[in-house]
Tab-separated table of C-alpha atoms and ligand atoms in Angstrom:
chain	number	residue	atom	x	y	z
A	1	MET	CA	67.272	7.976	195.077
A	2	ASP	CA	63.823	7.806	196.624
A	3	ILE	CA	64.072	10.631	199.168
A	4	LYS	CA	60.476	10.229	200.312
A	5	LYS	CA	61.101	6.562	201.138
A	6	ILE	CA	64.411	7.204	202.946
A	7	ASP	CA	62.816	10.066	204.872
A	8	SER	CA	59.863	8.000	206.049
A	9	GLU	CA	62.209	5.245	207.129
A	10	PHE	CA	64.807	7.340	208.982
A	11	ILE	CA	63.262	10.648	210.061
A	12	ALA	CA	61.368	10.616	213.362
A	13	ASN	CA	57.692	10.430	212.679
A	14	THR	CA	56.736	13.911	213.940
A	15	TYR	CA	55.679	15.524	210.667
A	16	ASN	CA	52.904	14.874	208.199
A	17	ARG	CA	54.760	15.979	205.088
A	18	PHE	CA	53.127	17.042	201.841
A	19	PRO	CA	54.232	14.944	198.838
A	20	LEU	CA	56.709	17.591	197.682
A	21	GLN	CA	60.479	17.641	197.790
A	22	VAL	CA	61.984	21.127	197.679
A	23	CYS	CA	64.977	21.160	195.337
A	24	LYS	CA	65.726	24.836	194.779
A	25	GLY	CA	64.267	28.261	195.178
A	26	ASN	CA	64.526	31.863	194.163
A	27	GLY	CA	62.660	34.643	195.939
A	28	SER	CA	59.048	33.571	196.383
A	29	LEU	CA	59.351	30.733	193.874
A	30	LEU	CA	60.415	27.221	194.683
A	31	TYR	CA	60.805	24.086	192.621
A	32	ASP	CA	60.142	20.436	193.350
A	33	GLU	CA	61.985	17.321	192.204
A	34	ALA	CA	60.113	17.305	188.892
A	35	GLY	CA	60.966	20.976	188.259
A	36	LYS	CA	57.386	22.122	188.942
A	37	GLU	CA	57.241	25.761	190.067
A	38	TYR	CA	55.343	26.920	193.160
A	39	ILE	CA	54.602	30.341	194.637
A	40	ASP	CA	55.593	30.107	198.284
A	41	MET	CA	52.910	31.632	200.528
A	42	GLY	CA	54.371	30.078	203.685
A	43	SER	CA	58.064	31.082	203.535
A	44	GLY	CA	59.114	28.146	205.697
A	45	ILE	CA	56.582	29.225	208.378
A	46	ALA	CA	57.428	32.935	208.432
A	47	VAL	CA	61.178	32.273	208.323
A	48	ASN	CA	62.394	33.246	204.860
A	49	THR	CA	61.646	36.949	205.378
A	50	PHE	CA	63.012	37.949	201.968
A	51	GLY	CA	62.312	34.661	200.251
A	52	LEU	CA	64.739	32.001	199.113
A	53	CYS	CA	68.351	32.748	198.207
A	54	ASP	CA	67.874	36.499	198.623
A	55	GLU	CA	71.053	38.035	197.212
A	56	LYS	CA	71.870	40.550	199.949
A	57	TRP	CA	71.243	37.981	202.653
A	58	GLN	CA	73.332	35.408	200.783
A	59	ALA	CA	76.193	37.892	200.449
A	60	ALA	CA	76.103	38.767	204.164
A	61	VAL	CA	76.084	35.111	205.157
A	62	THR	CA	78.841	34.003	202.786
A	63	HIS	CA	80.985	36.992	203.765
A	64	GLN	CA	80.849	35.866	207.397
A	65	LEU	CA	81.265	32.226	206.364
A	66	SER	CA	84.614	33.082	204.796
A	67	ALA	CA	85.782	34.848	207.992
A	68	PHE	CA	84.805	32.267	210.661
A	69	GLN	CA	81.699	30.179	211.274
A	70	HIS	CA	81.552	29.914	215.045
A	71	THR	CA	83.322	30.861	218.205
A	72	SER	CA	82.242	30.224	221.768
A	73	ASN	CA	80.562	32.827	223.933
A	74	LEU	CA	83.883	33.041	225.829
A	75	TYR	CA	85.081	35.566	223.242
A	76	TYR	CA	83.785	38.723	221.588
A	77	SER	CA	82.647	38.677	217.970
A	78	GLU	CA	81.286	41.436	215.788
A	79	PRO	CA	78.025	40.120	214.262
A	80	CYS	CA	76.194	39.401	217.541
A	81	ALA	CA	77.201	42.716	219.116
A	82	VAL	CA	76.142	44.674	216.030
A	83	LEU	CA	72.841	42.774	215.769
A	84	ALA	CA	72.037	43.271	219.458
A	85	GLU	CA	72.704	46.991	219.160
A	86	MET	CA	70.503	47.175	216.065
A	87	ILE	CA	67.587	45.388	217.790
A	88	CYS	CA	67.867	47.580	220.902
A	89	LYS	CA	68.109	50.850	218.955
A	90	LYS	CA	65.079	49.976	216.810
A	91	THR	CA	62.937	49.043	219.825
A	92	GLU	CA	64.333	51.160	222.681
A	93	MET	CA	65.069	47.995	224.622
A	94	SER	CA	68.248	47.446	226.662
A	95	LYS	CA	69.870	44.042	226.152
A	96	VAL	CA	69.553	40.884	224.075
A	97	PHE	CA	70.127	37.216	224.856
A	98	PHE	CA	70.625	35.092	221.738
A	99	GLY	CA	69.507	31.477	221.418
A	100	ASN	CA	68.675	29.346	218.423
A	101	SER	CA	64.891	29.049	218.268
A	102	GLY	CA	61.608	30.501	219.405
A	103	ALA	CA	61.258	27.990	222.215
A	104	GLU	CA	64.704	28.895	223.560
A	105	ALA	CA	63.929	32.601	223.367
A	106	ASN	CA	60.797	31.950	225.426
A	107	GLU	CA	62.721	29.757	227.893
A	108	CYS	CA	65.041	32.714	228.477
A	109	ALA	CA	62.092	35.076	228.981
A	110	ILE	CA	60.541	32.644	231.488
A	111	LYS	CA	63.803	32.236	233.423
A	112	THR	CA	64.321	36.012	233.479
A	113	ALA	CA	60.778	36.612	234.762
A	114	ARG	CA	61.136	34.005	237.505
A	115	LYS	CA	64.490	35.371	238.658
A	116	TYR	CA	63.224	38.961	238.616
A	117	ALA	CA	60.154	38.018	240.657
A	118	ALA	CA	62.219	35.955	243.117
A	119	GLU	CA	64.548	38.906	243.666
A	120	THR	CA	61.888	41.602	243.927
A	121	LYS	CA	58.827	39.854	245.403
A	122	GLY	CA	59.890	36.442	246.712
A	123	SER	CA	60.507	33.016	245.230
A	124	GLU	CA	56.851	31.952	245.645
A	125	TYR	CA	55.911	34.474	242.895
A	126	TYR	CA	56.934	32.168	240.071
A	127	THR	CA	53.646	31.735	238.219
A	128	ILE	CA	53.370	33.012	234.657
A	129	VAL	CA	49.962	33.766	233.180
A	130	THR	CA	49.544	32.801	229.539
A	131	LEU	CA	46.449	32.680	227.342
A	132	LYS	CA	44.261	29.809	226.288
A	133	ASN	CA	44.784	28.852	222.639
A	134	SER	CA	48.349	30.221	222.706
A	135	PHE	CA	51.490	28.593	221.324
A	136	HIS	CA	54.911	29.180	222.852
A	137	GLY	CA	57.029	26.169	221.836
A	138	ARG	CA	57.752	22.463	222.293
A	139	THR	CA	60.209	22.266	225.199
A	140	LEU	CA	58.688	21.183	228.496
A	141	ALA	CA	58.482	24.722	229.918
A	142	THR	CA	57.226	26.385	226.726
A	143	LEU	CA	54.807	23.489	226.241
A	144	ALA	CA	53.493	24.247	229.724
A	145	ALA	CA	53.214	27.912	228.689
A	146	THR	CA	51.204	26.842	225.631
A	147	GLY	CA	47.507	27.056	226.540
A	148	GLN	CA	46.285	24.118	224.448
A	149	ASP	CA	45.659	20.688	225.980
A	150	VAL	CA	46.210	18.854	222.685
A	151	PHE	CA	49.926	19.654	222.877
A	152	HIS	CA	50.190	18.572	226.544
A	153	LYS	CA	48.656	15.141	226.193
A	154	ASP	CA	51.088	12.250	226.956
A	155	PHE	CA	53.885	14.603	228.128
A	156	LEU	CA	52.859	15.134	231.737
A	157	PRO	CA	54.088	16.269	234.148
A	158	LEU	CA	54.970	19.573	232.507
A	159	THR	CA	56.977	22.319	234.172
A	160	LYS	CA	54.764	23.796	236.853
A	161	GLY	CA	54.013	27.482	237.329
A	162	PHE	CA	51.788	28.302	234.362
A	163	VAL	CA	48.119	29.313	234.510
A	164	TYR	CA	45.844	30.190	231.627
A	165	ALA	CA	43.383	33.003	231.104
A	166	SER	CA	40.881	33.203	228.254
A	167	ALA	CA	41.989	35.562	225.488
A	168	ASN	CA	39.921	38.752	225.245
A	169	ASP	CA	38.213	38.041	228.588
A	170	CYS	CA	39.272	40.771	231.026
A	171	GLU	CA	37.307	39.313	233.898
A	172	ASP	CA	38.942	35.904	233.573
A	173	LEU	CA	42.366	37.547	233.411
A	174	ARG	CA	41.656	39.498	236.618
A	175	ARG	CA	40.523	36.297	238.350
A	176	VAL	CA	43.616	34.307	237.295
A	177	ILE	CA	45.972	37.080	238.427
A	178	LYS	CA	44.156	37.384	241.755
A	179	GLU	CA	44.174	33.644	242.476
A	180	ASN	CA	47.901	33.123	241.860
A	181	LYS	CA	51.241	34.539	242.951
A	182	CYS	CA	52.336	35.781	239.551
A	183	ALA	CA	55.634	36.907	238.028
A	184	ALA	CA	54.533	37.815	234.506
A	185	ILE	CA	51.981	37.594	231.766
A	186	MET	CA	53.095	36.253	228.415
A	187	PHE	CA	51.110	36.402	225.167
A	188	GLU	CA	51.150	36.647	221.379
A	189	CYS	CA	49.478	39.834	220.117
A	190	VAL	CA	48.273	37.700	217.196
A	191	GLN	CA	47.826	34.049	218.150
A	192	GLY	CA	49.481	32.281	215.225
A	193	GLU	CA	49.159	28.509	215.604
A	194	GLY	CA	45.888	29.181	217.438
A	195	GLY	CA	44.254	30.384	214.205
A	196	VAL	CA	45.757	33.795	213.352
A	197	LEU	CA	43.686	35.676	215.931
A	198	PRO	CA	44.688	39.228	216.905
A	199	LEU	CA	43.956	40.181	220.515
A	200	GLU	CA	41.423	42.954	221.046
A	201	ARG	CA	42.886	46.352	221.786
A	202	SER	CA	40.836	46.726	224.978
A	203	PHE	CA	42.136	43.377	226.263
A	204	VAL	CA	45.769	44.365	225.673
A	205	ASP	CA	45.038	47.660	227.479
A	206	GLU	CA	43.728	45.616	230.398
A	207	ILE	CA	46.838	43.409	230.371
A	208	ARG	CA	48.956	46.536	230.656
A	209	ARG	CA	46.799	47.960	233.445
A	210	LEU	CA	46.693	44.737	235.474
A	211	ALA	CA	50.420	44.146	235.002
A	212	ALA	CA	51.208	47.617	236.369
A	213	GLU	CA	48.757	47.246	239.242
A	214	ASN	CA	50.110	43.827	240.276
A	215	GLY	CA	53.796	44.295	239.497
A	216	LEU	CA	53.846	41.712	236.701
A	217	LEU	CA	56.274	41.704	233.803
A	218	VAL	CA	54.746	41.924	230.334
A	219	ILE	CA	56.263	39.412	227.900
A	220	CYS	CA	55.310	39.507	224.214
A	221	ASP	CA	55.996	36.382	222.173
A	222	GLU	CA	56.904	37.883	218.784
A	223	VAL	CA	58.338	34.651	217.398
A	224	GLN	CA	55.854	34.486	214.522
A	225	THR	CA	54.534	38.067	214.464
A	226	GLY	CA	57.915	39.789	214.631
A	227	ASN	CA	60.394	41.276	212.195
A	228	GLY	CA	57.957	43.156	209.985
A	229	ARG	CA	55.479	40.328	209.546
A	230	SER	CA	52.542	42.246	211.067
A	231	GLY	CA	53.206	45.484	209.163
A	232	LYS	CA	55.108	46.950	212.109
A	233	LEU	CA	58.563	45.877	213.244
A	234	TYR	CA	57.020	43.981	216.196
A	235	SER	CA	53.292	43.413	216.568
A	236	TYR	CA	53.042	44.918	220.078
A	237	MET	CA	53.678	48.247	218.320
A	238	HIS	CA	50.128	48.052	216.923
A	239	TYR	CA	48.799	48.142	220.475
A	240	GLY	CA	50.719	51.081	221.904
A	241	ILE	CA	52.401	48.997	224.598
A	242	LYS	CA	56.021	48.432	225.499
A	243	PRO	CA	56.753	44.975	226.913
A	244	ASP	CA	59.383	44.332	229.587
A	245	ILE	CA	60.594	41.421	227.475
A	246	PHE	CA	59.831	40.348	223.936
A	247	THR	CA	60.991	37.237	222.155
A	248	THR	CA	61.711	36.788	218.470
A	249	ALA	CA	62.983	34.007	216.203
A	250	LYS	CA	61.448	32.624	212.957
A	251	GLY	CA	61.899	35.558	210.524
A	252	LEU	CA	64.829	37.154	212.333
A	253	GLY	CA	67.560	35.104	210.645
A	254	GLY	CA	65.945	35.051	207.202
A	255	GLY	CA	66.360	31.259	207.091
A	256	LEU	CA	69.061	30.541	209.657
A	257	PRO	CA	68.283	29.367	213.190
A	258	ILE	CA	68.391	32.252	215.643
A	259	GLY	CA	66.156	33.356	218.480
A	260	ALA	CA	66.407	36.253	220.887
A	261	ALA	CA	64.956	37.370	224.185
A	262	VAL	CA	65.017	41.156	224.165
A	263	LEU	CA	65.129	42.719	227.620
A	264	GLY	CA	63.860	46.104	228.747
A	265	LYS	CA	65.485	48.356	231.340
A	266	LYS	CA	63.694	46.757	234.307
A	267	VAL	CA	65.184	43.312	233.656
A	268	GLU	CA	68.376	44.128	231.746
A	269	ASN	CA	70.687	42.860	234.479
A	270	VAL	CA	68.584	40.057	235.933
A	271	LEU	CA	70.607	37.405	234.127
A	272	THR	CA	74.205	37.295	235.370
A	273	PRO	CA	77.239	35.181	234.366
A	274	GLY	CA	76.458	31.505	234.818
A	275	THR	CA	72.680	31.906	235.118
A	276	HIS	CA	71.940	31.293	231.459
A	277	GLY	CA	73.797	30.463	228.258
A	278	SER	CA	73.850	28.695	224.910
A	279	THR	CA	76.694	27.113	222.948
A	280	PHE	CA	75.388	28.239	219.580
A	281	GLY	CA	73.608	31.375	220.785
A	282	GLY	CA	74.734	34.446	218.847
A	283	ASN	CA	76.313	32.344	216.110
A	284	PRO	CA	78.130	34.788	213.784
A	285	ILE	CA	76.675	33.421	210.552
A	286	CYS	CA	73.113	33.508	211.859
A	287	CYS	CA	73.716	37.021	213.210
A	288	ALA	CA	75.204	38.223	209.907
A	289	GLY	CA	72.080	36.934	208.145
A	290	ALA	CA	69.838	38.611	210.719
A	291	ILE	CA	71.625	41.972	210.343
A	292	SER	CA	70.967	41.849	206.614
A	293	ILE	CA	67.255	41.228	207.325
A	294	LEU	CA	66.759	43.751	210.101
A	295	GLU	CA	68.578	46.617	208.369
A	296	ARG	CA	66.068	46.444	205.523
A	297	LEU	CA	62.935	46.460	207.695
A	298	ASP	CA	62.386	50.199	207.332
A	299	GLU	CA	59.210	52.291	206.906
A	300	ASN	CA	59.256	51.690	203.143
A	301	LEU	CA	59.268	47.947	203.492
A	302	LEU	CA	56.646	48.018	206.243
A	303	SER	CA	54.311	50.127	204.126
A	304	GLU	CA	54.767	47.579	201.313
A	305	VAL	CA	53.717	44.864	203.753
A	306	LYS	CA	50.579	46.816	204.657
A	307	LYS	CA	49.719	47.428	200.989
A	308	LYS	CA	50.112	43.749	200.109
A	309	SER	CA	48.045	42.798	203.127
A	310	GLU	CA	45.233	45.141	202.046
A	311	TYR	CA	45.444	43.746	198.532
A	312	ILE	CA	44.970	40.156	199.746
A	313	ILE	CA	42.142	41.099	202.118
A	314	ASN	CA	40.313	43.191	199.506
A	315	GLU	CA	40.584	40.449	196.899
A	316	LEU	CA	39.460	37.647	199.178
A	317	LYS	CA	37.005	39.135	201.656
A	318	ASN	CA	34.010	38.936	199.297
A	319	ALA	CA	35.195	35.959	197.257
A	320	ASP	CA	32.995	32.873	196.884
A	321	GLY	CA	33.727	30.296	199.560
A	322	ILE	CA	35.133	32.690	202.177
A	323	GLU	CA	33.795	33.039	205.713
A	324	ASN	CA	36.279	35.559	207.068
A	325	ILE	CA	39.896	36.730	207.106
A	326	THR	CA	41.805	37.572	210.271
A	327	GLY	CA	45.351	38.681	211.026
A	328	LEU	CA	47.706	41.576	210.592
A	329	GLY	CA	50.076	42.453	207.772
A	330	LEU	CA	51.330	39.392	205.914
A	331	MET	CA	50.132	37.015	208.618
A	332	LEU	CA	46.598	36.139	207.540
A	333	GLY	CA	44.144	33.381	208.391
A	334	ILE	CA	41.346	32.565	205.983
A	335	LYS	CA	38.289	30.713	207.190
A	336	THR	CA	36.893	28.954	204.145
A	337	LYS	CA	33.605	27.132	203.674
A	338	LYS	CA	35.487	24.076	202.418
A	339	PRO	CA	37.850	22.340	204.855
A	340	ALA	CA	41.247	24.101	204.933
A	341	ALA	CA	43.105	20.870	204.068
A	342	GLU	CA	41.123	20.532	200.851
A	343	VAL	CA	41.840	24.148	199.860
A	344	ILE	CA	45.551	23.757	200.594
A	345	LYS	CA	45.717	20.586	198.491
A	346	LYS	CA	43.986	22.308	195.551
A	347	CYS	CA	46.320	25.308	195.841
A	348	MET	CA	49.326	23.011	195.791
A	349	GLU	CA	48.081	21.306	192.631
A	350	GLY	CA	47.691	24.806	191.175
A	351	GLY	CA	51.277	25.716	192.116
A	352	VAL	CA	50.704	27.709	195.315
A	353	LEU	CA	51.936	26.613	198.759
A	354	CYS	CA	49.742	27.658	201.691
A	355	LEU	CA	49.802	26.691	205.362
A	356	SER	CA	47.080	25.910	207.869
A	357	ALA	CA	46.393	27.075	211.419
A	358	LYS	CA	43.636	25.178	213.223
A	359	ASP	CA	40.690	25.255	210.788
A	360	LYS	CA	42.092	28.082	208.670
A	361	VAL	CA	44.235	28.507	205.600
A	362	ARG	CA	47.213	30.552	206.776
A	363	LEU	CA	49.294	32.843	204.574
A	364	LEU	CA	52.810	33.928	205.586
A	365	PRO	CA	54.485	34.953	202.323
A	366	ALA	CA	57.916	36.575	202.090
A	367	LEU	CA	57.621	40.278	202.922
A	368	ASN	CA	59.062	41.196	199.508
A	369	ILE	CA	56.873	38.886	197.439
A	370	PRO	CA	56.511	40.588	194.029
A	371	GLN	CA	53.015	41.946	193.307
A	372	ASN	CA	52.630	39.815	190.142
A	373	LEU	CA	53.284	36.601	192.070
A	374	LEU	CA	50.935	37.710	194.828
A	375	GLU	CA	48.196	38.296	192.235
A	376	LYS	CA	48.782	34.868	190.716
A	377	ALA	CA	48.661	33.231	194.140
A	378	VAL	CA	45.471	35.042	195.156
A	379	ASP	CA	43.869	33.956	191.873
A	380	THR	CA	44.735	30.326	192.536
A	381	ILE	CA	43.433	30.585	196.115
A	382	LYS	CA	40.152	32.086	194.839
A	383	LYS	CA	39.677	29.150	192.483
A	384	ALA	CA	40.526	26.643	195.207
A	385	ILE	CA	38.006	27.951	197.739
A	386	LYS	CA	35.081	28.229	195.297
B	401	PLP	C1	56.910	28.922	216.162
B	401	PLP	C2	56.601	29.563	217.451
B	401	PLP	C3	57.330	29.263	218.619
B	401	PLP	C4	58.378	28.182	218.660
B	401	PLP	O1	59.471	28.477	217.858
B	401	PLP	P1	60.548	27.321	217.500
B	401	PLP	O2	61.597	28.055	216.736
B	401	PLP	O3	59.831	26.286	216.707
B	401	PLP	O4	61.036	26.808	218.798
B	401	PLP	C5	57.041	29.969	219.767
B	401	PLP	N1	56.090	30.920	219.788
B	401	PLP	C6	55.375	31.236	218.685
B	401	PLP	C7	54.349	32.319	218.771
B	401	PLP	C8	55.599	30.561	217.492
B	401	PLP	O5	54.859	30.858	216.411
């Protein structure tokens, strides 16, 4: 069977795939159709938090699978309640809405912010400030939230009510807030798709100050940065802020589709019966998988993430062919002298799978990648960038 041929004929043409068919995996190793082994430095775009076929995760998922796979949100079920409690206790937030993706988590945050503003300030205060070069998803509202024209092209008109400020430009942020009737400001602490760019501390301080001064909700998009990826449970924790809402998805389910909008005290009861919902949201299998991920994201694991991050940075920062490395924890962007695409291709030939973000090589390995595999991968990357 020629899978590549069938795929190109029948799958919508939205992805430029690499010439590699994934056939099986184990931890941070995966194997193609010819049995060639690769070290996975992308983990399905920050999704497979503990790698492929992680045993504890597999056991949690199959245990739930043998009980029941789905019920509607008309009834109670254990996994989503337990997961919501776990998220809230770890973050001192109040309530969780479950959806199935990052975009849906952000949609929920946007709806919550609009409803809160309508109820407290008036329905004309619907505008949400986001940052230029951000990425918040592919639905029409989250596309509008995304501050990059390339994604908007050919899909106009987008949902209205989004304005963009330049990242790390306090003056521009003040201007945008002043010129609009705003409900909230939404941002990634580390812009992922935008090139793995952490916001400056002083800019995040200014966001907090301006939000308080103008009665705006603070929404952190933790879809890529969340669940231990940055070296803290959620990346806003690096900045000493507490958002009113944060969103999470990608790594939360360890490989199953789940997203969540996590609500602080101020907005915990903004959504009421009938105002929002999702058929699959809070799916018990996805939640069982997520519990098994989240319960292991303790201080030990997070300090491992930081150590591995330092290892990669120390090895690569002075290597031949490097311009710079940005990012936090195991979310790193490498600006290379050679074009990123060329480096990624070379790495793949050498048995290492890397991602890109804008003009950078992006690394998002599993948080538990073994040190020996990490060393092998870094070696291959060094050779590829030379
Ligand atoms: C991936 C991503 C999204 C979109 O998530 P989907 O699950 O693809 O809908 C939103 N925000 C950020 C920061 C992301 O990295």
